[in-house]
């Protein structure tokens, strides 16, 4: 299973765009990249998943370069409520055995 | 709305006790997971199950066992609780269909072993 490396913490201000980069040098051909968000006293919540290039949904964008050895989660115009821990995961999304390694995550703190 | 529930939010047990943590999902998901979360370590997978009566070890199965007798219910068992099992325990489920294999998490059970 590919291991991921991401910054331990980041600070931002309301209204700014936040980019969190995740390194996954040993990503395998079948691996997908998934990001989760976790608020205090809650379980993680799925944000976005991608395989290559760019994926966008109503919450975030995910940028994946051609070599797929890293990925960047982009949160547009963050607000105070985006303060949370963000986890980058890499794993084979085969339905029968989706084993995941969450790692320590990136703690994002959004200031007013 | 999808839902994963866990039997307790907070639990206090004594060393040596047998502890049962229950998880129920109402989404008819095939896959279910148990994680523990400790400060600075993120979430670590204990066990997962991809079908009734099927189970596979995750990264840290020692000291734990699981049971899945019904599709909607996945139980984590601590045969003899120890203080190093004090942690937040999170249950999750996912479907084998759909395009994302997204995991849905419960609110967690904070277990303290004295």
mmCIF file of C-alpha atoms in Angstrom, chain B residues 1-113:
data_model
loop_
_atom_site.group_PDB
_atom_site.id
_atom_site.type_symbol
_atom_site.label_atom_id
_atom_site.label_comp_id
_atom_site.label_asym_id
_atom_site.label_seq_id
_atom_site.Cartn_x
_atom_site.Cartn_y
_atom_site.Cartn_z
ATOM 1 C CA UNK B 1 -29.852 9.976 4.254
ATOM 2 C CA UNK B 2 -27.065 7.449 4.778
ATOM 3 C CA UNK B 3 -26.365 6.486 8.329
ATOM 4 C CA UNK B 4 -23.783 4.607 10.364
ATOM 5 C CA UNK B 5 -24.486 4.361 14.062
ATOM 6 C CA UNK B 6 -22.308 3.170 16.895
ATOM 7 C CA UNK B 7 -23.677 1.794 20.136
ATOM 8 C CA UNK B 8 -21.994 4.267 22.472
ATOM 9 C CA UNK B 9 -20.310 7.666 22.182
ATOM 10 C CA UNK B 10 -18.368 7.192 25.415
ATOM 11 C CA UNK B 11 -17.406 4.003 27.226
ATOM 12 C CA UNK B 12 -15.323 3.379 30.345
ATOM 13 C CA UNK B 13 -14.106 -0.143 31.088
ATOM 14 C CA UNK B 14 -11.628 -1.784 33.414
ATOM 15 C CA UNK B 15 -8.499 -3.685 32.444
ATOM 16 C CA UNK B 16 -9.291 -7.305 31.641
ATOM 17 C CA UNK B 17 -12.949 -6.730 30.803
ATOM 18 C CA UNK B 18 -14.445 -8.025 27.572
ATOM 19 C CA UNK B 19 -15.686 -5.096 25.504
ATOM 20 C CA UNK B 20 -18.146 -5.096 22.620
ATOM 21 C CA UNK B 21 -18.420 -2.155 20.232
ATOM 22 C CA UNK B 22 -21.386 -2.344 17.902
ATOM 23 C CA UNK B 23 -21.819 -0.692 14.527
ATOM 24 C CA UNK B 24 -24.941 -0.665 12.381
ATOM 25 C CA UNK B 25 -25.393 0.748 8.882
ATOM 26 C CA UNK B 26 -28.675 1.225 7.074
ATOM 27 C CA UNK B 27 -27.323 1.545 3.522
ATOM 28 C CA UNK B 28 -27.149 -2.165 2.608
ATOM 29 C CA UNK B 29 -23.372 -1.792 2.169
ATOM 30 C CA UNK B 30 -21.247 -4.863 1.607
ATOM 31 C CA UNK B 31 -18.055 -3.508 3.201
ATOM 32 C CA UNK B 32 -17.615 -2.514 6.819
ATOM 33 C CA UNK B 33 -14.520 -1.298 8.656
ATOM 34 C CA UNK B 34 -13.203 -0.691 12.162
ATOM 35 C CA UNK B 35 -10.520 1.944 12.790
ATOM 36 C CA UNK B 36 -8.933 3.413 15.847
ATOM 37 C CA UNK B 37 -7.771 7.007 15.983
ATOM 38 C CA UNK B 38 -5.033 8.279 18.250
ATOM 39 C CA UNK B 39 -3.515 11.775 18.404
ATOM 40 C CA UNK B 40 -0.761 12.224 15.829
ATOM 41 C CA UNK B 41 -1.351 8.808 14.288
ATOM 42 C CA UNK B 42 -4.422 9.408 12.175
ATOM 43 C CA UNK B 43 -6.784 6.502 11.620
ATOM 44 C CA UNK B 44 -5.465 2.955 11.641
ATOM 45 C CA UNK B 45 -7.418 0.043 10.212
ATOM 46 C CA UNK B 46 -8.099 -2.783 12.670
ATOM 47 C CA UNK B 47 -10.337 -5.133 10.672
ATOM 48 C CA UNK B 48 -12.640 -4.990 7.706
ATOM 49 C CA UNK B 49 -15.351 -7.204 6.293
ATOM 50 C CA UNK B 50 -16.525 -7.444 2.698
ATOM 51 C CA UNK B 51 -19.410 -9.841 3.288
ATOM 52 C CA UNK B 52 -21.382 -11.512 6.034
ATOM 53 C CA UNK B 53 -19.154 -13.836 8.083
ATOM 54 C CA UNK B 54 -16.095 -12.664 6.116
ATOM 55 C CA UNK B 55 -13.322 -10.658 7.728
ATOM 56 C CA UNK B 56 -9.797 -9.545 7.002
ATOM 57 C CA UNK B 57 -7.109 -8.167 9.258
ATOM 58 C CA UNK B 58 -6.107 -4.590 8.871
ATOM 59 C CA UNK B 59 -2.872 -3.023 10.036
ATOM 60 C CA UNK B 60 -3.306 -3.443 13.803
ATOM 61 C CA UNK B 61 -5.533 -6.480 14.550
ATOM 62 C CA UNK B 62 -3.669 -7.658 17.652
ATOM 63 C CA UNK B 63 -5.867 -7.692 20.724
ATOM 64 C CA UNK B 64 -9.080 -7.381 18.700
ATOM 65 C CA UNK B 65 -11.564 -9.666 17.006
ATOM 66 C CA UNK B 66 -14.675 -8.950 14.948
ATOM 67 C CA UNK B 67 -18.008 -10.505 14.148
ATOM 68 C CA UNK B 68 -20.338 -9.980 11.220
ATOM 69 C CA UNK B 69 -23.382 -12.219 11.479
ATOM 70 C CA UNK B 70 -25.701 -9.860 9.609
ATOM 71 C CA UNK B 71 -24.976 -7.567 6.699
ATOM 72 C CA UNK B 72 -25.882 -4.400 8.553
ATOM 73 C CA UNK B 73 -23.978 -5.087 11.776
ATOM 74 C CA UNK B 74 -20.238 -5.267 12.442
ATOM 75 C CA UNK B 75 -18.971 -5.784 15.971
ATOM 76 C CA UNK B 76 -15.510 -5.123 17.370
ATOM 77 C CA UNK B 77 -14.514 -7.219 20.375
ATOM 78 C CA UNK B 78 -11.748 -6.569 22.848
ATOM 79 C CA UNK B 79 -11.329 -9.957 24.529
ATOM 80 C CA UNK B 80 -9.388 -8.549 27.479
ATOM 81 C CA UNK B 81 -9.200 -4.781 27.464
ATOM 82 C CA UNK B 82 -5.889 -3.129 28.214
ATOM 83 C CA UNK B 83 -4.987 0.486 28.906
ATOM 84 C CA UNK B 84 -3.199 0.805 25.546
ATOM 85 C CA UNK B 85 -6.568 0.213 23.874
ATOM 86 C CA UNK B 86 -7.848 3.523 25.185
ATOM 87 C CA UNK B 87 -8.712 5.321 21.963
ATOM 88 C CA UNK B 88 -11.403 6.651 19.643
ATOM 89 C CA UNK B 89 -12.953 3.833 17.626
ATOM 90 C CA UNK B 90 -14.569 4.595 14.286
ATOM 91 C CA UNK B 91 -16.752 2.334 12.210
ATOM 92 C CA UNK B 92 -17.319 2.844 8.481
ATOM 93 C CA UNK B 93 -19.126 1.192 5.605
ATOM 94 C CA UNK B 94 -18.890 1.321 1.823
ATOM 95 C CA UNK B 95 -20.614 -0.129 -1.181
ATOM 96 C CA UNK B 96 -19.060 -2.337 -3.839
ATOM 97 C CA UNK B 97 -21.068 -0.527 -6.491
ATOM 98 C CA UNK B 98 -20.850 3.086 -7.481
ATOM 99 C CA UNK B 99 -17.864 4.955 -8.775
ATOM 100 C CA UNK B 100 -16.064 6.026 -5.631
ATOM 101 C CA UNK B 101 -16.138 3.294 -2.985
ATOM 102 C CA UNK B 102 -16.671 6.151 -0.573
ATOM 103 C CA UNK B 103 -16.576 5.204 3.084
ATOM 104 C CA UNK B 104 -19.280 6.503 5.400
ATOM 105 C CA UNK B 105 -18.221 6.894 9.006
ATOM 106 C CA UNK B 106 -20.091 6.723 12.265
ATOM 107 C CA UNK B 107 -19.651 9.334 15.028
ATOM 108 C CA UNK B 108 -17.091 7.257 16.917
ATOM 109 C CA UNK B 109 -16.858 5.651 20.359
ATOM 110 C CA UNK B 110 -14.362 7.080 22.795
ATOM 111 C CA UNK B 111 -13.211 4.135 24.907
ATOM 112 C CA UNK B 112 -11.282 4.601 28.125
ATOM 113 C CA UNK B 113 -9.735 1.549 29.770
#
